[in-house]
Amino acid sequence: MQSWMRAGLVYLVLSVFVFASAPIQYKHGMVVAQEPLAADTGLAILKAGGNAIDAAVAVGFALAVTHPTAGNLGGGGFMLIRLANGKTTFLDFREEAPQKATREMYIGPDGNPTKDSILGWRSSGVPGSVSGFALAHEKYGSKPWAQLVEPAVKLARDGFVMSKVLQGEIEGSSKMLGTDPESTRIFLRGGHPYVAGDTFKQPELAATLERIEKQGAKGFYEGETAQRLAEAMAAHGGLITTADLKGYKTKQREPLQGDYKDFHIITSPPPSAGGVGLLQMMGMLAGTDYQSDGADSAKAVHFEAEAMRRFYADRSEYLGDPDFYNVPVKSLLDPKYVAWRRSTIDPLRATPSDSVAPGLAHAAVAHIDWRHESDETTHFDVVDEKGNAVAVTYTLNNTFGNGITAPGLGFVLNDEMDDFAAKPGVPNMFGVVGGDANAIEAGKRPLSSMTPTIITRNGKLFMVVGAPGGSRITTGVMQVILDVLDFHMNPQEAVDLPRFHEQWKPDILYLQNGFPDKAFAALKQMGYDIKLIGGVARVEAIVDENGMLEGGTESRLNGKIAAY
Ligand code: DON
């Protein structure tokens, strides 16, 4: 039996098991996160009367300790907030290119990009997470700051029991971690790595967190932490200075919003490509009957994959940091443009990516004046008793970032600079390409796929969702949304369903193991070059069914729904 057939059988058996279970509903509050101790930390804050923003801040700091693969002080991300009164906001605490960064900084002597955007001290952007959490707390929090940081301090200082999942993640990254003396000492215990059941203590990280606990964001961006980080950067050829750190600011942006059938989608604006992608792809699908044969049918995969292909072509050309590049968001979401893009989908055949180009300059949409338009990551969701909702995706980029731990400070550094287009048309770590819109400039934020999203129905909270997964985040998040909105699954069923991904270049349909044989064969017939993969984005979701909360998480990978 071929492997995809075997996978299909396993999926059938699993799906009978999964779909038979009704979701547990909770009334008061819920945290869904990728690590149980952090999820429980957020739940304790909710039970103590904290709001969803308080809980999200506490989860963010706790994950920096218990899920160091992606949870972080040394990275950045996005927080989408919808308050119970309907107000929405988006906090962009994405890493920023240091002032010394230049457009060609990763081009080697042979004219091609080097590995420096992924490995080594020069791969880090200025971290944003601590600033993001501090602003969230200052504007929307209700509990004292120290109460939200303290659980993380304790987890770092007193330690926690190493899980099998974390042990595996450290093992998986041991080669990279082993190249840095501080990471070797802390995560590999000097060559005698921790195993599940051991207590893992991080005293340097506890001290860094204590400075944040006492002094707020200044305890990270100024004083001892900033000084030591900048000194280590200077000593190793890194670019981040004390001025970069002191100058870092979280940017508060308007979320992107759009309607899909009976639902209202609130999602991530640039420098995320995610929200534009989500709304554009769902806009293309809304005008089709893509769902008529079921979520895992060849028909659904085909229409969704074609929408993905067209969006990722646009992504490569038009999306970047809106403070540096005039991102034509309105044109990319113009109903006439979306309708034309949809009309180019052949219902029976895959369109070769080579015949799909970024679309706004096409003669068919010449009336749209877009050129002059003005205008390893982890995700967690929180909903509190009042109905405040928060979706956070934050990241170091690669698992354990660039593998370097800031000496004496205990936190891992990001390699987010790789999310820029180091050279036009040359794929980055996730295989996505870009050009001018996403070229490196001092102070600019690299384009992201992170897509924290909140959905309402009839003005009421309905869904909170997001995921890690590199360029597959946007497509993974969309599929879980469609599974709930169009295929009427509960969030756990939706998260459990195998997913797929298409990103224009390379011209490959990535199919998660577990699709039915029939769909697989039909898709091959339609002309798709299919590659089977283990997964597409680790999605976390909360659905609010008329005041009763249901969660969906990858529990096999340590995710937890903590609720009451
Ligand atoms: O912002 C982005 O799109 C990427 N830095 C996310 C990286 C990621 O999700 C890796 N983890 N799976």
Coordinates of C-alpha atoms and ligand atoms in Angstrom, one line a residue:
M1 CA 0.0 0.0 0.0
Q2 CA 1.3 3.4 -0.8
S3 CA 2.1 5.8 2.1
W4 CA -0.7 8.2 1.2
M5 CA -3.2 5.3 1.0
R6 CA -2.0 4.2 4.5
A7 CA -2.3 7.7 5.7
G8 CA -5.8 7.9 4.3
L9 CA -6.9 4.8 6.2
V10 CA -5.4 6.1 9.5
Y11 CA -7.3 9.3 8.8
L12 CA -10.6 7.5 8.3
V13 CA -10.2 5.6 11.6
L14 CA -9.0 8.8 13.4
S15 CA -11.9 10.8 11.9
V16 CA -14.5 8.4 13.2
F17 CA -12.9 8.8 16.6
V18 CA -12.5 12.6 16.4
F19 CA -15.9 13.4 14.8
A20 CA -17.8 11.2 17.3
S21 CA -16.8 13.4 20.2
A22 CA -18.9 16.4 21.1
P23 CA -16.9 19.5 22.2
I24 CA -16.8 20.4 25.9
Q25 CA -18.3 23.8 26.4
Y26 CA -17.2 26.3 29.1
K27 CA -19.1 29.4 30.3
H28 CA -16.6 31.8 31.8
G29 CA -13.3 32.0 30.1
M30 CA -10.9 30.1 27.9
V31 CA -7.2 30.1 27.0
V32 CA -5.9 27.9 24.2
A33 CA -2.1 27.7 23.9
Q34 CA 0.6 25.4 22.8
E35 CA 2.0 24.5 26.2
P36 CA -0.1 23.5 29.2
L37 CA 1.7 25.5 32.0
A38 CA 1.4 28.7 30.1
A39 CA -2.3 28.0 29.3
D40 CA -2.9 27.3 33.0
T41 CA -1.1 30.6 33.9
G42 CA -3.6 32.5 31.7
L43 CA -6.5 30.6 33.2
A44 CA -5.4 31.5 36.8
I45 CA -5.3 35.2 35.8
L46 CA -8.8 35.0 34.4
K47 CA -10.1 33.2 37.5
A48 CA -8.5 35.9 39.6
G49 CA -10.6 38.5 37.8
G50 CA -8.1 39.6 35.2
N51 CA -9.4 40.3 31.7
A52 CA -8.4 38.6 28.5
I53 CA -5.6 41.1 27.9
D54 CA -4.1 40.5 31.3
A55 CA -4.3 36.8 30.7
A56 CA -2.7 37.1 27.2
V57 CA 0.2 39.1 28.7
A58 CA 0.8 36.5 31.4
V59 CA 0.6 33.6 28.8
G60 CA 3.0 35.5 26.5
F61 CA 5.6 35.8 29.3
A62 CA 5.0 32.2 30.5
L63 CA 5.5 30.8 27.0
A64 CA 8.9 32.6 26.9
V65 CA 9.9 30.2 29.7
T66 CA 8.0 27.0 29.1
H67 CA 8.0 27.0 25.3
P68 CA 11.4 28.5 24.5
T69 CA 11.2 27.1 20.9
A70 CA 8.9 30.0 20.0
G71 CA 7.7 31.8 23.1
N72 CA 10.0 34.6 23.5
L73 CA 11.4 37.9 24.9
G74 CA 13.8 38.1 21.9
G75 CA 11.3 38.0 19.1
G76 CA 8.2 39.8 18.1
G77 CA 4.6 39.4 16.9
F78 CA 1.1 40.6 16.6
M79 CA -1.8 41.0 19.1
L80 CA -5.3 41.4 17.8
I81 CA -7.8 42.6 20.4
R82 CA -11.6 42.8 20.3
L83 CA -13.1 44.3 23.4
A84 CA -16.6 43.2 24.6
N85 CA -17.8 46.6 23.6
G86 CA -16.9 45.9 20.0
K87 CA -13.8 48.1 19.8
T88 CA -10.9 46.5 18.0
T89 CA -7.2 47.1 17.7
F90 CA -4.0 45.5 16.4
L91 CA -0.7 45.8 18.2
D92 CA 2.3 45.4 15.8
F93 CA 5.3 44.4 17.9
R94 CA 7.1 42.8 14.9
E95 CA 10.9 42.9 15.0
E96 CA 12.5 45.8 13.2
A97 CA 15.6 46.0 11.0
P98 CA 18.4 47.6 13.0
Q99 CA 19.6 51.1 11.9
K100 CA 22.8 49.5 10.5
A101 CA 20.8 47.1 8.2
T102 CA 21.2 47.6 4.5
R103 CA 19.3 46.3 1.4
E104 CA 22.1 44.0 0.3
M105 CA 23.4 43.0 3.7
Y106 CA 22.9 39.3 3.0
I107 CA 24.3 39.2 -0.5
G108 CA 27.6 37.2 -0.7
P109 CA 30.5 37.8 -3.0
D110 CA 28.9 35.5 -5.7
G111 CA 25.9 37.8 -5.8
N112 CA 23.6 35.3 -4.0
P113 CA 22.1 35.4 -0.6
T114 CA 24.1 33.9 2.2
K115 CA 22.9 32.0 5.3
D116 CA 23.5 35.1 7.5
S117 CA 19.8 36.0 7.5
I118 CA 19.0 32.7 9.3
L119 CA 22.1 31.9 11.3
G120 CA 24.4 34.1 13.4
W121 CA 24.2 37.4 15.2
R122 CA 23.4 39.4 12.1
S123 CA 20.1 37.5 11.5
S124 CA 18.2 39.3 14.4
G125 CA 15.8 42.1 14.1
V126 CA 15.2 44.4 17.1
P127 CA 12.9 42.4 19.4
G128 CA 9.4 43.7 20.0
S129 CA 7.5 41.2 22.3
V130 CA 8.2 43.0 25.7
S131 CA 7.1 46.3 24.2
G132 CA 4.0 44.7 22.8
F133 CA 2.9 43.2 26.0
A134 CA 3.7 46.4 27.9
L135 CA 1.5 48.5 25.6
A136 CA -1.3 45.9 25.7
H137 CA -1.2 46.1 29.5
E138 CA -0.9 49.9 29.7
K139 CA -3.9 50.4 27.4
Y140 CA -6.2 47.5 28.1
G141 CA -5.0 45.6 31.2
S142 CA -6.7 45.7 34.6
K143 CA -4.3 43.8 36.9
P144 CA -1.0 45.1 38.2
W145 CA 1.8 44.4 35.7
A146 CA 4.0 42.6 38.2
Q147 CA 1.2 40.1 38.8
L148 CA 1.3 39.2 35.1
V149 CA 5.1 38.8 34.9
E150 CA 5.5 37.0 38.2
P151 CA 4.3 33.5 37.1
A152 CA 6.9 33.5 34.4
V153 CA 9.6 34.6 36.8
K154 CA 8.7 31.7 39.1
L155 CA 8.6 29.2 36.2
A156 CA 12.1 30.3 35.2
R157 CA 13.6 30.5 38.7
D158 CA 12.0 27.4 40.3
G159 CA 12.0 25.5 37.1
F160 CA 9.3 23.2 35.6
V161 CA 9.2 19.6 34.6
M162 CA 10.6 19.1 31.1
S163 CA 8.0 17.5 28.8
K164 CA 8.6 14.9 26.1
V165 CA 7.6 17.5 23.6
L166 CA 10.1 20.1 24.7
Q167 CA 12.8 17.4 25.0
G168 CA 12.1 16.5 21.4
E169 CA 12.2 20.1 20.2
I170 CA 15.5 20.6 21.9
E171 CA 16.9 17.4 20.4
G172 CA 15.6 18.5 17.0
S173 CA 17.5 21.8 17.2
S174 CA 20.5 20.4 19.1
K175 CA 22.9 20.9 16.1
M176 CA 22.0 24.6 15.8
L177 CA 21.9 25.2 19.6
G178 CA 25.3 23.4 19.9
T179 CA 27.0 26.1 17.8
D180 CA 26.4 28.7 20.5
P181 CA 28.2 28.3 23.9
E182 CA 25.3 29.9 25.9
S183 CA 22.6 27.8 24.2
T184 CA 24.8 24.7 24.8
R185 CA 25.1 25.5 28.5
I186 CA 21.4 26.3 29.0
F187 CA 19.4 24.1 26.6
L188 CA 21.9 21.2 26.2
R189 CA 23.1 21.3 29.8
G190 CA 26.7 21.4 28.5
G191 CA 26.3 18.2 26.5
H192 CA 24.1 16.3 29.0
P193 CA 20.7 17.3 27.7
Y194 CA 17.6 17.3 29.9
V195 CA 15.1 14.4 29.5
A196 CA 11.4 14.4 30.1
G197 CA 10.8 14.4 33.9
D198 CA 13.9 16.5 34.7
T199 CA 13.4 20.0 36.3
F200 CA 14.5 22.7 33.9
K201 CA 15.5 25.9 35.6
Q202 CA 16.6 29.1 33.8
P203 CA 18.0 31.5 36.4
E204 CA 19.4 34.1 33.9
L205 CA 16.0 34.3 32.2
A206 CA 14.4 34.7 35.7
A207 CA 16.7 37.7 36.4
T208 CA 15.9 39.3 33.0
L209 CA 12.1 38.8 33.7
E210 CA 12.5 40.3 37.1
R211 CA 14.0 43.5 35.6
I212 CA 10.9 43.6 33.3
E213 CA 8.6 42.9 36.3
K214 CA 10.1 45.8 38.2
Q215 CA 10.7 48.4 35.5
G216 CA 8.3 47.5 32.8
A217 CA 9.5 47.6 29.1
K218 CA 12.4 49.9 30.3
G219 CA 13.7 46.8 32.1
F220 CA 14.3 45.3 28.7
Y221 CA 15.0 48.1 26.3
E222 CA 17.2 50.2 28.6
G223 CA 19.6 49.5 31.5
E224 CA 21.4 46.2 32.1
T225 CA 19.5 44.0 29.6
A226 CA 19.9 46.4 26.7
Q227 CA 23.5 47.1 27.6
R228 CA 24.5 43.5 27.7
L229 CA 22.6 42.6 24.6
A230 CA 24.2 45.4 22.6
E231 CA 27.7 44.6 23.9
A232 CA 27.3 41.0 22.9
M233 CA 26.0 42.1 19.5
A234 CA 29.0 44.4 19.0
A235 CA 31.4 41.6 20.1
H236 CA 30.0 39.1 17.5
G237 CA 29.4 41.4 14.5
G238 CA 25.7 41.7 15.2
L239 CA 23.9 45.0 14.4
I240 CA 21.5 45.8 17.3
T241 CA 22.7 48.8 19.4
T242 CA 21.4 50.4 22.6
A243 CA 19.9 53.1 20.4
D244 CA 17.9 50.5 18.3
L245 CA 16.6 49.0 21.6
K246 CA 15.7 52.3 23.2
G247 CA 14.0 53.5 19.9
Y248 CA 11.8 50.4 19.5
K249 CA 8.1 51.2 19.6
T250 CA 5.0 48.9 19.2
K251 CA 2.8 50.3 16.5
Q252 CA -0.9 50.3 17.1
R253 CA -2.7 49.8 13.8
E254 CA -6.3 49.4 12.6
P255 CA -7.2 45.8 12.0
L256 CA -8.2 44.8 8.5
Q257 CA -11.9 44.0 8.3
G258 CA -14.2 42.4 5.7
D259 CA -17.4 40.3 5.4
Y260 CA -17.7 36.7 4.4
K261 CA -21.3 35.5 4.1
D262 CA -23.0 36.1 7.5
F263 CA -19.6 36.6 9.2
H264 CA -17.5 39.6 9.9
I265 CA -13.7 39.0 9.8
I266 CA -11.3 41.1 11.8
T267 CA -7.7 40.3 11.0
S268 CA -4.1 41.4 10.6
P269 CA -3.1 44.4 8.4
P270 CA 0.4 44.8 6.9
P271 CA 3.2 44.2 7.8
S272 CA 1.3 40.9 7.9
A273 CA 0.3 39.5 4.5
G274 CA -2.1 37.3 6.4
G275 CA -5.2 39.4 6.6
V276 CA -5.0 40.6 3.0
G277 CA -4.5 36.9 2.0
L278 CA -7.4 35.7 4.1
L279 CA -9.9 38.3 2.9
Q280 CA -8.8 38.0 -0.8
M281 CA -8.8 34.2 -0.8
M282 CA -12.1 34.0 1.0
G283 CA -13.5 36.6 -1.4
M284 CA -12.6 34.4 -4.4
L285 CA -14.2 31.4 -2.7
A286 CA -17.4 33.2 -1.7
G287 CA -18.4 33.4 -5.4
T288 CA -18.1 29.7 -6.0
D289 CA -19.8 26.5 -4.7
Y290 CA -16.4 25.1 -3.7
Q291 CA -17.8 23.5 -0.6
S292 CA -20.5 21.3 -2.3
D293 CA -18.5 18.1 -2.1
G294 CA -17.2 18.5 1.5
A295 CA -14.1 19.9 3.1
D296 CA -11.7 17.1 2.1
S297 CA -13.0 16.7 -1.5
A298 CA -10.9 17.4 -4.5
K299 CA -13.3 20.2 -5.5
A300 CA -12.8 22.1 -2.2
V301 CA -9.0 21.6 -2.3
H302 CA -8.8 22.7 -6.0
F303 CA -10.7 25.9 -5.5
E304 CA -8.9 26.8 -2.3
A305 CA -5.5 26.0 -3.8
E306 CA -6.2 28.1 -6.8
A307 CA -7.2 31.0 -4.6
M308 CA -4.0 30.5 -2.6
R309 CA -1.8 30.4 -5.8
R310 CA -3.3 33.7 -6.9
F311 CA -2.9 35.4 -3.6
Y312 CA 0.7 34.3 -3.1
A313 CA 1.6 35.7 -6.5
D314 CA 0.2 39.1 -5.3
R315 CA 2.0 38.7 -2.0
S316 CA 5.4 38.4 -3.7
E317 CA 4.9 41.8 -5.4
Y318 CA 2.7 44.1 -3.4
L319 CA 3.1 43.3 0.3
G320 CA 5.5 44.7 2.8
D321 CA 5.8 47.2 5.7
P322 CA 3.2 49.9 5.0
D323 CA 5.4 52.5 6.7
F324 CA 8.0 52.0 4.0
Y325 CA 6.0 50.9 1.0
N326 CA 2.6 51.9 -0.4
V327 CA 0.8 48.6 0.1
P328 CA -2.3 48.6 -2.2
V329 CA -4.6 46.9 0.3
K330 CA -7.8 48.4 -1.0
S331 CA -7.0 47.3 -4.6
L332 CA -6.0 43.8 -3.6
L333 CA -9.4 43.5 -1.9
D334 CA -11.4 45.4 -4.5
P335 CA -14.5 43.2 -5.3
K336 CA -13.9 43.7 -9.0
Y337 CA -10.3 42.6 -8.7
V338 CA -11.2 39.6 -6.6
A339 CA -14.0 38.7 -9.1
W340 CA -11.6 38.9 -12.0
R341 CA -9.0 36.7 -10.2
R342 CA -11.8 34.2 -9.4
S343 CA -12.9 34.2 -13.1
T344 CA -9.4 32.9 -14.1
I345 CA -9.8 29.7 -12.1
D346 CA -10.5 26.7 -14.3
P347 CA -13.0 24.6 -12.3
L348 CA -11.5 21.4 -13.7
R349 CA -7.7 22.0 -14.1
A350 CA -4.8 23.3 -12.0
T351 CA -3.5 26.6 -13.4
P352 CA 0.3 26.3 -13.8
S353 CA 1.9 28.9 -11.6
D354 CA 4.0 30.2 -14.5
S355 CA 0.9 31.5 -16.1
V356 CA -0.3 33.3 -13.0
A357 CA 1.4 36.7 -12.3
P358 CA 0.9 39.3 -9.6
G359 CA -2.4 40.6 -10.9
L360 CA -3.0 44.3 -10.3
A361 CA -1.2 45.4 -13.5
H362 CA -3.2 43.1 -15.7
A363 CA -5.2 44.8 -18.5
A364 CA -8.5 43.2 -17.2
V365 CA -8.3 45.4 -14.1
A366 CA -6.7 48.4 -15.7
H367 CA -9.5 50.6 -14.1
I368 CA -8.0 49.9 -10.6
D369 CA -5.5 52.7 -9.9
W370 CA -3.4 50.7 -7.4
R371 CA -0.2 52.6 -7.9
H372 CA -1.7 55.7 -6.5
E373 CA -3.6 54.2 -3.7
S374 CA -3.1 56.2 -0.5
D375 CA -3.6 55.5 2.3
E376 CA 8.7 28.8 15.1
T377 CA 6.1 30.9 16.1
T378 CA 3.4 30.2 18.5
H379 CA -0.2 31.3 18.8
F380 CA -2.7 31.6 21.6
D381 CA -6.3 32.7 22.1
V382 CA -8.0 34.1 25.2
V383 CA -11.7 34.9 25.8
D384 CA -12.8 36.2 29.2
E385 CA -16.2 36.2 30.9
K386 CA -17.2 39.6 29.6
G387 CA -16.5 38.6 26.0
N388 CA -13.1 40.4 25.5
A389 CA -11.1 38.4 23.0
V390 CA -7.4 38.3 22.2
A391 CA -5.4 36.5 19.5
V392 CA -1.6 36.6 19.7
T393 CA 0.9 35.1 17.3
Y394 CA 4.5 35.8 18.2
T395 CA 7.8 34.2 17.1
L396 CA 11.5 33.9 16.9
N397 CA 11.0 32.8 13.2
N398 CA 12.9 29.5 13.1
T399 CA 12.5 27.0 15.9
F400 CA 14.7 28.5 18.7
G401 CA 15.3 31.5 16.3
N402 CA 19.0 31.7 15.3
G403 CA 19.9 29.4 18.1
I404 CA 21.8 32.0 20.0
T405 CA 21.1 32.8 23.6
A406 CA 21.9 36.4 24.7
P407 CA 24.9 35.8 27.1
G408 CA 23.8 36.2 30.8
L409 CA 20.3 37.1 29.8
G410 CA 18.8 33.7 29.2
F411 CA 16.6 34.5 26.1
V412 CA 17.0 33.2 22.6
L413 CA 17.5 35.6 19.7
N414 CA 15.3 35.8 16.6
D415 CA 16.3 35.3 12.9
E416 CA 13.4 37.4 11.7
M417 CA 15.6 39.2 9.1
D418 CA 15.1 36.2 6.9
D419 CA 11.5 37.3 6.4
F420 CA 12.7 40.1 4.3
A421 CA 13.4 39.5 0.6
A422 CA 17.3 39.3 0.7
K423 CA 17.3 39.4 -3.1
P424 CA 14.3 39.8 -5.5
G425 CA 12.9 36.5 -6.6
V426 CA 15.2 34.3 -4.4
P427 CA 13.1 32.3 -2.0
N428 CA 13.5 32.7 1.8
M429 CA 13.5 29.9 4.4
F430 CA 9.8 29.3 3.7
G431 CA 10.2 29.3 0.0
V432 CA 8.4 32.6 -0.5
V433 CA 9.7 35.3 -2.8
G434 CA 9.5 39.1 -2.7
G435 CA 10.9 42.2 -4.2
D436 CA 11.0 46.0 -3.5
A437 CA 8.0 45.9 -1.2
N438 CA 9.8 43.7 1.2
A439 CA 13.4 44.7 0.6
I440 CA 15.6 45.4 3.7
E441 CA 15.7 49.0 5.0
A442 CA 16.8 50.3 8.4
G443 CA 13.8 50.5 10.7
K444 CA 11.6 48.5 8.4
R445 CA 9.6 45.5 9.6
P446 CA 9.8 42.3 7.5
L447 CA 6.6 40.9 5.9
S448 CA 4.9 38.3 7.9
S449 CA 2.4 35.5 7.4
M450 CA 1.1 35.6 10.9
T451 CA -2.7 35.9 10.9
P452 CA -4.3 36.3 14.3
T453 CA -8.0 36.7 13.5
I454 CA -11.3 37.3 15.3
I455 CA -14.7 36.7 13.7
T456 CA -18.1 38.0 14.7
R457 CA -21.6 37.1 13.7
N458 CA -24.5 39.5 14.1
G459 CA -22.1 41.8 16.0
K460 CA -21.3 39.1 18.6
L461 CA -18.0 37.3 19.1
F462 CA -17.9 34.0 17.2
M463 CA -14.3 32.8 16.7
V464 CA -10.7 33.6 17.8
V465 CA -8.1 31.8 15.7
G466 CA -4.4 31.8 14.5
A467 CA -1.4 29.6 14.1
P468 CA 2.4 29.3 13.6
G469 CA 3.7 27.6 10.4
G470 CA 5.7 30.0 8.3
S471 CA 4.2 30.8 4.9
R472 CA 1.5 28.1 5.6
I473 CA 0.0 30.2 8.5
T474 CA -2.4 32.1 6.3
T475 CA -3.7 29.1 4.4
G476 CA -3.9 26.9 7.5
V477 CA -5.9 29.6 9.4
M478 CA -8.2 30.0 6.4
Q479 CA -9.0 26.3 6.2
V480 CA -9.9 26.1 9.9
I481 CA -12.1 29.1 9.5
L482 CA -13.8 27.6 6.5
D483 CA -14.2 24.3 8.2
V484 CA -16.1 26.0 11.0
L485 CA -18.0 28.6 8.9
D486 CA -18.9 26.6 5.8
F487 CA -18.5 22.9 6.9
H488 CA -20.1 23.4 10.3
M489 CA -17.4 21.6 12.3
N490 CA -16.6 22.4 15.9
P491 CA -13.1 23.9 16.5
Q492 CA -11.5 20.7 17.5
E493 CA -12.8 18.9 14.5
A494 CA -11.6 21.7 12.3
V495 CA -8.1 21.7 13.9
D496 CA -7.9 18.0 13.5
L497 CA -8.7 17.9 9.8
P498 CA -5.8 17.4 7.5
R499 CA -4.9 20.6 5.6
F500 CA -3.1 21.6 2.4
H501 CA -1.1 24.5 1.1
E502 CA -0.2 26.1 -2.2
Q503 CA 2.0 29.2 -2.5
W504 CA 2.4 29.9 -6.2
K505 CA 6.1 29.3 -6.2
P506 CA 7.2 26.5 -6.1
D507 CA 4.2 25.1 -8.2
I508 CA 3.4 22.3 -5.7
L509 CA 0.3 21.4 -3.8
Y510 CA 1.4 20.4 -0.3
L511 CA -1.1 17.9 1.0
Q512 CA -1.0 16.8 4.7
N513 CA -1.1 13.1 5.1
G514 CA -4.6 11.9 5.6
F515 CA -6.6 13.1 2.6
P516 CA -9.0 10.5 1.1
D517 CA -7.6 8.5 -1.8
K518 CA -10.3 9.7 -4.0
A519 CA -9.4 13.3 -3.5
F520 CA -5.7 12.6 -4.0
A521 CA -6.3 10.8 -7.3
A522 CA -8.7 13.5 -8.6
L523 CA -6.3 16.3 -7.8
K524 CA -3.5 14.4 -9.6
Q525 CA -5.8 14.1 -12.6
M526 CA -6.4 17.9 -12.5
G527 CA -2.7 18.5 -13.0
Y528 CA -1.4 19.2 -9.5
D529 CA 2.1 18.2 -8.6
I530 CA 1.4 16.9 -5.1
K531 CA 3.9 16.6 -2.2
L532 CA 2.7 14.9 1.0
I533 CA 3.8 16.6 4.2
G534 CA 3.3 16.1 7.9
G535 CA 1.3 19.2 8.7
V536 CA 0.1 22.7 7.7
A537 CA 0.2 25.1 10.5
R538 CA -0.6 24.3 14.2
V539 CA -3.9 26.1 14.5
E540 CA -5.4 27.1 17.8
A541 CA -9.1 28.2 17.9
I542 CA -11.9 29.2 20.2
V543 CA -15.5 29.3 19.1
D544 CA -18.1 31.2 21.1
E545 CA -21.5 29.4 20.5
N546 CA -23.9 31.9 22.0
G547 CA -21.9 32.4 25.1
M548 CA -20.6 28.9 25.5
L549 CA -16.9 28.5 24.6
E550 CA -15.4 25.6 22.7
G551 CA -11.7 25.1 22.0
G552 CA -9.5 23.4 19.4
T553 CA -5.9 22.7 19.8
E554 CA -3.2 20.2 18.8
S555 CA -3.2 18.3 22.1
R556 CA -0.8 15.6 20.7
L557 CA 1.8 18.4 20.4
N558 CA 1.2 19.6 23.9
G559 CA -1.5 22.2 23.2
K560 CA -4.0 22.8 25.9
I561 CA -7.5 24.2 26.3
A562 CA -7.6 25.7 29.8
A563 CA -11.1 26.9 30.6
Y564 CA -13.7 27.2 33.3
Ligands
DON1 O1 6.2 36.0 10.5 C1 6.3 35.0 9.8 O2 5.5 34.8 8.9 C2 7.3 33.9 10.1 N1 8.4 34.5 10.8 C3 6.6 32.9 11.0 C4 7.5 31.7 11.3 C5 6.9 30.5 11.7 O3 5.7 30.4 11.8 C6 7.8 29.4 12.0 N2 7.1 28.4 12.8 N3 6.5 27.4 12.5

